[in-house]
Short mmCIF file of C-alpha atoms and ligand atoms in Angstrom, two decimals:
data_model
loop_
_atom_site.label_atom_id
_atom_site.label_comp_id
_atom_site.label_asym_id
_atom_site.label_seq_id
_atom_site.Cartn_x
_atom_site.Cartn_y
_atom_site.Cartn_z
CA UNK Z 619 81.79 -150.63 66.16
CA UNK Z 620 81.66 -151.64 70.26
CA UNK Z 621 85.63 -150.79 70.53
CA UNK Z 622 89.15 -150.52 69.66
CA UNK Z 623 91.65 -152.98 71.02
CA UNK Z 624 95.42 -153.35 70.55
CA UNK Z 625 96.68 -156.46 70.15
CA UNK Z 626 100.55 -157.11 71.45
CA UNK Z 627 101.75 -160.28 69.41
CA UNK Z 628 100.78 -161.84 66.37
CA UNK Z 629 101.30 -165.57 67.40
CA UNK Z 630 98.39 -167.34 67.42
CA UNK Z 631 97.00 -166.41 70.78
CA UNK Z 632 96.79 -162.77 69.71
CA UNK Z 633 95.34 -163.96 66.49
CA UNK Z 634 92.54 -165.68 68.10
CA UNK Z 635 91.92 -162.98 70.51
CA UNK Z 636 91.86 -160.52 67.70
CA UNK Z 637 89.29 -162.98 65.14
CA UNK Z 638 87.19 -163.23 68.14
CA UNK Z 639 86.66 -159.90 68.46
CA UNK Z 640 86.62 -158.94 65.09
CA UNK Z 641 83.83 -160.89 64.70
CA UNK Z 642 81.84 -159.12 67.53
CA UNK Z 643 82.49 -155.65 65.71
CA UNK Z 644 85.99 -154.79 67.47
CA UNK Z 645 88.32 -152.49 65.60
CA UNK Z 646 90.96 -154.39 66.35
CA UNK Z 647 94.96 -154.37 65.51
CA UNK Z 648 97.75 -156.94 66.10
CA UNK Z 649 101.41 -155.78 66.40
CA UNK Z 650 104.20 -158.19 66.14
CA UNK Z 651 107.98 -157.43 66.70
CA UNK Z 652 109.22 -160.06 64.03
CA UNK Z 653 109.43 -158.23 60.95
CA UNK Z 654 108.56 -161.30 58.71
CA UNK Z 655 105.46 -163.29 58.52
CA UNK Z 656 105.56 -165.65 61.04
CA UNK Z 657 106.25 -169.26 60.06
CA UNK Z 658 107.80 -172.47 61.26
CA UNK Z 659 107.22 -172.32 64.96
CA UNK Z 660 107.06 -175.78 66.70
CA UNK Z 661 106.07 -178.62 64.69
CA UNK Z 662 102.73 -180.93 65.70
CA UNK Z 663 100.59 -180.18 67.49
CA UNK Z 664 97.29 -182.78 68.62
CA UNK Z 665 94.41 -181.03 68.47
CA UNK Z 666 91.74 -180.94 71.28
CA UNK Z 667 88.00 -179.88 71.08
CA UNK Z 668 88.29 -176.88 72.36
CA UNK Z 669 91.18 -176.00 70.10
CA UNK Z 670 88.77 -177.05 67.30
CA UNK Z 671 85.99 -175.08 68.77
CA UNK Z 672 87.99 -171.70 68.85
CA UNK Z 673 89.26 -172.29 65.23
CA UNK Z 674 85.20 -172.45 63.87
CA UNK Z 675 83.96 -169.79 65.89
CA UNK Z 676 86.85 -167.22 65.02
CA UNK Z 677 86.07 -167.93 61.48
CA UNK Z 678 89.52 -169.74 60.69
CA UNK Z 679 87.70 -173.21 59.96
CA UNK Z 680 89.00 -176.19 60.46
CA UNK Z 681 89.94 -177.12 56.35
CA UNK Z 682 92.84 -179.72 55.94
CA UNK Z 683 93.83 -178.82 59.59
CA UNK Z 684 95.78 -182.19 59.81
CA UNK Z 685 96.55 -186.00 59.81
CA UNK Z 686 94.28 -188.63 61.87
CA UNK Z 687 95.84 -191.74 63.16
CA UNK Z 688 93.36 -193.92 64.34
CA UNK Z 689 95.41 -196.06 67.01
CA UNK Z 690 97.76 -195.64 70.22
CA UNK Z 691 100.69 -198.17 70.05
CA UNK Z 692 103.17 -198.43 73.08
CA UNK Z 693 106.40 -199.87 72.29
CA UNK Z 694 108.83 -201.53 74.59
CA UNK Z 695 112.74 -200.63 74.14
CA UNK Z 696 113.16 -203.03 71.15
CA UNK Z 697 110.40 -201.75 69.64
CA UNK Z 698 107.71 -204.39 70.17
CA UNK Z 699 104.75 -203.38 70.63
CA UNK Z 700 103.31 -203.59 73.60
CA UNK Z 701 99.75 -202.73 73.98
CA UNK Z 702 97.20 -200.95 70.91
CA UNK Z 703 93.86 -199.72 70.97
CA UNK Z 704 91.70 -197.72 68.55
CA UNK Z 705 92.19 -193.89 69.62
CA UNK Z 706 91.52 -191.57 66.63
CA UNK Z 707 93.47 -188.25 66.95
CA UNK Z 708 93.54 -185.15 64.72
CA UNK Z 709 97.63 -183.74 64.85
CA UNK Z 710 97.89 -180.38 63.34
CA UNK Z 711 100.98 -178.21 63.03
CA UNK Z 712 101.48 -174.59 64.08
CA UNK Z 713 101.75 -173.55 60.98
CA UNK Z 714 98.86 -174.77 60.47
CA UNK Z 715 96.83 -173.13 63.07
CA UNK Z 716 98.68 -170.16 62.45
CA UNK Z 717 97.76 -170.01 58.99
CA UNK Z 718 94.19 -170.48 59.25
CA UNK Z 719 93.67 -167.82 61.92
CA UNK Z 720 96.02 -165.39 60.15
CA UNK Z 721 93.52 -165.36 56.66
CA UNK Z 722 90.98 -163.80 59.13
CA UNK Z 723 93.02 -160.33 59.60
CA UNK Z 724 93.33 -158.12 57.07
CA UNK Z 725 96.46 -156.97 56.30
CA UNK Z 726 95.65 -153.62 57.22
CA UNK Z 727 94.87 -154.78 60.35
CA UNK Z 728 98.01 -156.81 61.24
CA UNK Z 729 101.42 -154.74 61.96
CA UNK Z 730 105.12 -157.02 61.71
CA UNK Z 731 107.83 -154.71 63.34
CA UNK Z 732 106.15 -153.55 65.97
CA UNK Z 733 107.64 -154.14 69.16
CA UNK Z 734 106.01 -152.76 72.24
CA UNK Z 735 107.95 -150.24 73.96
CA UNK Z 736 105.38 -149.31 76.73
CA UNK Z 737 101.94 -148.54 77.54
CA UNK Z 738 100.02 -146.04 79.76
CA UNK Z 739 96.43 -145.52 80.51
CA UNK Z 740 94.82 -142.13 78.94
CA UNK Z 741 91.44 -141.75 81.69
CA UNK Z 742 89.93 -142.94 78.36
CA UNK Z 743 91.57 -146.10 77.41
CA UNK Z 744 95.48 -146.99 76.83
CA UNK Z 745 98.19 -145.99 74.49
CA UNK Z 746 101.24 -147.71 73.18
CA UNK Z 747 104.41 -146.52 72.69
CA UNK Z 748 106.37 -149.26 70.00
CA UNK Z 749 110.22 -149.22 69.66
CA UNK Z 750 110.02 -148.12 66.37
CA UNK Z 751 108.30 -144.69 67.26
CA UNK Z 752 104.19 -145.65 66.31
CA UNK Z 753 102.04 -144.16 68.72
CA UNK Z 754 98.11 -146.07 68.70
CA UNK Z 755 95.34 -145.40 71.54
CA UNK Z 756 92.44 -148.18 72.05
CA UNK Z 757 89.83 -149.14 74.65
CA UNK Z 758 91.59 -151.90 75.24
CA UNK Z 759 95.40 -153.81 75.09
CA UNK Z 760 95.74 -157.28 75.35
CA UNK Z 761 99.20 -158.78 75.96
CA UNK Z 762 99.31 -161.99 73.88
CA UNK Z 763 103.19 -161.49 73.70
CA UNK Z 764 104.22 -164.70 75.04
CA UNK Z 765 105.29 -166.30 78.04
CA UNK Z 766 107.86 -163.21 78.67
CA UNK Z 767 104.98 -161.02 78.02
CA UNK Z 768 105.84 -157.39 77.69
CA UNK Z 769 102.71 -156.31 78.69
CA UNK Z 770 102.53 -158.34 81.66
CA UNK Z 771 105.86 -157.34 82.82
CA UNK Z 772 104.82 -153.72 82.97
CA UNK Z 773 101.84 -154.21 84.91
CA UNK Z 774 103.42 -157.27 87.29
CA UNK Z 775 106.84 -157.07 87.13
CA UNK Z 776 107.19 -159.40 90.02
CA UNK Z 777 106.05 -162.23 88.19
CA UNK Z 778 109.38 -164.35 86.14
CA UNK Z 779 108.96 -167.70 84.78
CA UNK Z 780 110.08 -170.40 86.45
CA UNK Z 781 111.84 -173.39 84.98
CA UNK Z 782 109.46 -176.61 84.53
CA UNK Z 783 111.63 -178.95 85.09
CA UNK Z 784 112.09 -180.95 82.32
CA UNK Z 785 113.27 -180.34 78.33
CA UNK Z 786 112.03 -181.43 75.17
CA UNK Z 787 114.07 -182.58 72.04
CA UNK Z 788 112.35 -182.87 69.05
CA UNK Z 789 112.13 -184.04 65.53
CA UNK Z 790 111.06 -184.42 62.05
CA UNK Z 791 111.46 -187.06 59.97
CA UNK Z 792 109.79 -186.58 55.48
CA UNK Z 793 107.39 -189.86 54.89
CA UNK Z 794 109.48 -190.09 52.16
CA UNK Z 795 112.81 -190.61 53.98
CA UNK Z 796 111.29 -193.58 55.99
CA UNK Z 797 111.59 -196.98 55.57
CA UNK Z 798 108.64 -199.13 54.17
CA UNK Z 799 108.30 -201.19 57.35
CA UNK Z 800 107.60 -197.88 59.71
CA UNK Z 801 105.86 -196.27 57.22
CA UNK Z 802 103.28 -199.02 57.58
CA UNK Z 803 103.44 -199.66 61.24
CA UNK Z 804 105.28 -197.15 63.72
CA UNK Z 805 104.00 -194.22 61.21
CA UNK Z 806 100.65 -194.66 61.29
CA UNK Z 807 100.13 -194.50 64.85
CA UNK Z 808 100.27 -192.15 67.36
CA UNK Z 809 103.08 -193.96 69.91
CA UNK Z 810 104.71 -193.64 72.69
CA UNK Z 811 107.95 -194.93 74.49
CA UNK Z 812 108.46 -194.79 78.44
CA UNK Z 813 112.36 -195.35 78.94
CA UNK Z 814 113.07 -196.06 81.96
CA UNK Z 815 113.31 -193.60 84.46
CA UNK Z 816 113.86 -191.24 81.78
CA UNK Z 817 110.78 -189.47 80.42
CA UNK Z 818 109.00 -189.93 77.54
CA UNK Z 819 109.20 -190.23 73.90
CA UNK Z 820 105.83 -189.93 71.84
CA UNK Z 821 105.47 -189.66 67.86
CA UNK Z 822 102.74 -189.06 65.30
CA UNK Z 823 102.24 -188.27 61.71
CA UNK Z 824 101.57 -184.45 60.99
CA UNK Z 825 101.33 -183.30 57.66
CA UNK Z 826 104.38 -182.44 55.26
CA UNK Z 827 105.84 -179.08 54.15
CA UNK Z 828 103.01 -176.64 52.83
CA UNK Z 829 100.79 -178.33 54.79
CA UNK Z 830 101.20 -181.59 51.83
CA UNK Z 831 98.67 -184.09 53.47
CA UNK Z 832 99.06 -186.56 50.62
CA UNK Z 833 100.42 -190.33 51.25
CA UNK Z 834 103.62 -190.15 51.26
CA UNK Z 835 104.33 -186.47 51.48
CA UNK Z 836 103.79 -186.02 55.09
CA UNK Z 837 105.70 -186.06 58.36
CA UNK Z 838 106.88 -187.65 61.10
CA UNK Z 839 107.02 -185.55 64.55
CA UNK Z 840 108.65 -186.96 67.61
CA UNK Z 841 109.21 -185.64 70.64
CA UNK Z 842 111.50 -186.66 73.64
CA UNK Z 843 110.25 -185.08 76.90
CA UNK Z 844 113.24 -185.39 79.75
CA UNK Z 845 113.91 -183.81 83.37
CA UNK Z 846 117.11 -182.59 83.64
CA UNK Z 847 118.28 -180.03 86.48
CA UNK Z 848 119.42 -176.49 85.94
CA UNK Z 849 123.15 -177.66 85.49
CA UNK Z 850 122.12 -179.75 82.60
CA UNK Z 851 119.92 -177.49 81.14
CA UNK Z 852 122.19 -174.74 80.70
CA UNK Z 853 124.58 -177.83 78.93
CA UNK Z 854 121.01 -178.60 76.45
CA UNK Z 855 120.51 -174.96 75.63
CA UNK Z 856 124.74 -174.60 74.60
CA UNK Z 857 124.75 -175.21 70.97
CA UNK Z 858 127.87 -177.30 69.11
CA UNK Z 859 130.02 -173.96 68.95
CA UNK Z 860 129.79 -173.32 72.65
CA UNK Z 861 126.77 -170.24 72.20
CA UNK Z 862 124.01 -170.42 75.03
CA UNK Z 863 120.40 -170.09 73.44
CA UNK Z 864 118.04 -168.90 76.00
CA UNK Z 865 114.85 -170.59 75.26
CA UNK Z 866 115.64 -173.57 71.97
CA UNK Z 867 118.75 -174.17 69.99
CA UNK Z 868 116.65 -173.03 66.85
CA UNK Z 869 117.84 -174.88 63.53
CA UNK Z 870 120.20 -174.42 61.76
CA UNK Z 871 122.83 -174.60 64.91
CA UNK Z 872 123.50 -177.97 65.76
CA UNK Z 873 123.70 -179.14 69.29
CA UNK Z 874 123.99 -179.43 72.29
CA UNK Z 875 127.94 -178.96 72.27
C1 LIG H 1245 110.53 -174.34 70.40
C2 LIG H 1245 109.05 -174.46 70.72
C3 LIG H 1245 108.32 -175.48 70.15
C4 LIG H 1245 106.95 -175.62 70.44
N1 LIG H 1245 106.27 -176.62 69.86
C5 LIG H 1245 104.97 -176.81 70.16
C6 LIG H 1245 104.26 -177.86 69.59
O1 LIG H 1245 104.79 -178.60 68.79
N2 LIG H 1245 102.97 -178.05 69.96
C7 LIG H 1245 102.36 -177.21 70.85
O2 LIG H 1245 101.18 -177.40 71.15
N3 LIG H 1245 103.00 -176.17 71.36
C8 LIG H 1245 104.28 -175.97 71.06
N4 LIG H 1245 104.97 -174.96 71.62
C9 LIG H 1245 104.26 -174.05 72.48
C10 LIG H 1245 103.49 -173.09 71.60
O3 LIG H 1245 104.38 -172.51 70.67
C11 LIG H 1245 102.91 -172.05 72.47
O4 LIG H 1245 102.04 -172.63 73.41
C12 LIG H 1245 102.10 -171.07 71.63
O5 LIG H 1245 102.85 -170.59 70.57
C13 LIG H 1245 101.68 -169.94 72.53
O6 LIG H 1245 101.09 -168.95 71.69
P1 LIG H 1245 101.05 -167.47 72.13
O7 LIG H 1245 100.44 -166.72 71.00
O8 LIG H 1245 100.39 -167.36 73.47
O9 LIG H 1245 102.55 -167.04 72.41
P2 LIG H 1245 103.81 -167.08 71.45
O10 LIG H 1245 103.67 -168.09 70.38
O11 LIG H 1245 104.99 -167.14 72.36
O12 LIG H 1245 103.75 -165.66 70.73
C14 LIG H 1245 104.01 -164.45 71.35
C15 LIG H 1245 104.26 -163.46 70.24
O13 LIG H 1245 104.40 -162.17 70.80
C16 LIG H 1245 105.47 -161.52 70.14
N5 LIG H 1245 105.98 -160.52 71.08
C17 LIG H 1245 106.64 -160.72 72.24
N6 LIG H 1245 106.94 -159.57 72.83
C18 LIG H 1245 106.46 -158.59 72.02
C19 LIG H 1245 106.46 -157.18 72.10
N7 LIG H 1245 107.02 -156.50 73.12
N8 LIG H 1245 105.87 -156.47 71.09
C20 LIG H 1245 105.29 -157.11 70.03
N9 LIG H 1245 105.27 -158.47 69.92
C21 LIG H 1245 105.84 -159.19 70.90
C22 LIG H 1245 106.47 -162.62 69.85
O14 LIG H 1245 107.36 -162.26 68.79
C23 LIG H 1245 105.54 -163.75 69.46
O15 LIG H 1245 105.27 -163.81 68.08
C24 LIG H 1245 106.32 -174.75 71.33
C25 LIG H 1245 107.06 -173.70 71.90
C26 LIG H 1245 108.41 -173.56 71.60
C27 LIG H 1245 109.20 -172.43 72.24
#
């Protein structure tokens, strides 16, 4: 064994981390605060090499990872299309990726309800303290907790996200729900929409629920990137009842009010 490394957040960043050491002879465990098997994050997500490369060499594989379209289409406001050329692109979903990297831990090895309280140094190596009263000491920690990282918080506390600038609203649409003319057009393709002065919409086919590839059982994923200022954003984050959300209305609240 060359260590032992704790692993805040079981997401798929700490997954990876934790399959790539694993497979150098780590003794490694994940804790995760959600006490349920994470599922359902997100929805597409378009695969680059590199993503491709980590899923291989962690041992997750790359089997039915997704949905290729084989051809950009830009579409005007009517929804012409404007210009098309032959782009093939492998969409996945985080599911899916989370799925495939999860099968490499052990279940042993990978701890829902944990949340990280704290962590100090021993001389030796570290030791975390989780809400729920566990005590584990390792080599190592790695904070793969997320953008509002726990881990990193302790160690810089300085350092707050800052606002990007622009939201996203996104969607899902069953093949099945579709009408035959998109299904064998606007479906097939991986598209894109430049409103005027007002971001940018792009869509693709990902696969359906339980990763269904099959004709006809898949998805549709669009997305709707727009910059809006703080004012507004605190409007798009206020769900149809009037409750403020701090990161995504999540389903099922409807909104924004
Ligand atoms: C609504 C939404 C939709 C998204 N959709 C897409 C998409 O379609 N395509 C795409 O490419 N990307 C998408 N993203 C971004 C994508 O989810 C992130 O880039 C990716 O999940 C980052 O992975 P991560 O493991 O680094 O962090 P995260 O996924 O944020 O995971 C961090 C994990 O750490 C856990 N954690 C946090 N604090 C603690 C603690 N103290 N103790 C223990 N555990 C802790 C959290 O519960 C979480 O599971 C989306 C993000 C959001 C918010």
């Amino acid at each position: 064994m060359k260590g032992r490394a704790i692993v805040i957040g079981g997401s798929i960043g700490g997954l990876f981390t934790a399959a790539l050491l694993r497979k150098e002879g780590w003794d490694v465990n994940v804790y995760e605060r959600v006490d349920v098997e994470l599922a359902g994050r997100g929805a597409g997500i378009v695969t680059h090499q590199p993503l491709l490369d980590v899923l291989e060499n962690c041992g997750a594989g790359i089997k039915d990872l997704g949905v290729v379209s084989q051809q950009r289409s830009a579409y005007d406001r009517a929804g012409n299309v404007t210009r098309k050329f032959d782009f093939p692109q492998l969409v996945t979903s985080w599911d899916r990726v989370q799925n495939l990297t999860r099968q490499t831990i052990p279940d042993s090895h990978y701890h829902l309800d944990h949340w990280l309280d704290t962590f100090e140094e021993t001389g030796t190596g570290v030791r975390a303290t989780f809400k729920n009263g566990h005590v584990d000491e390792a080599d190592v920690i790695i904070g793969a907790d997320g953008f509002r990282s726990a881990v990193r918080g302790q160690l810089f506390p300085e350092i707050q996200p800052q606002y990007s600038g622009y939201v996203v609203w996104r969607g899902l649409a069953d093949e099945a729900d579709l009408p035959k003319d998109i299904t064998d057009t606007v479906f097939k393709d991986f598209g894109f929409y430049l409103p005027e002065n007002d971001g940018e919409v792009i869509g693709y086919p990902i696969a359906g629920r339980d990763n269904n590839l099959q004709e006809g059982h898949r998805r549709y994923n669009w997305v709707w990137y727009r910059v809006v200022d703080q004012a507004e954003l605190d409007d798009n984050l206020t769900d149809a009842n009037g409750t403020y959300h701090d990161i995504s209305i999540p389903p099922p609240s409807s909104g924004p009010r």
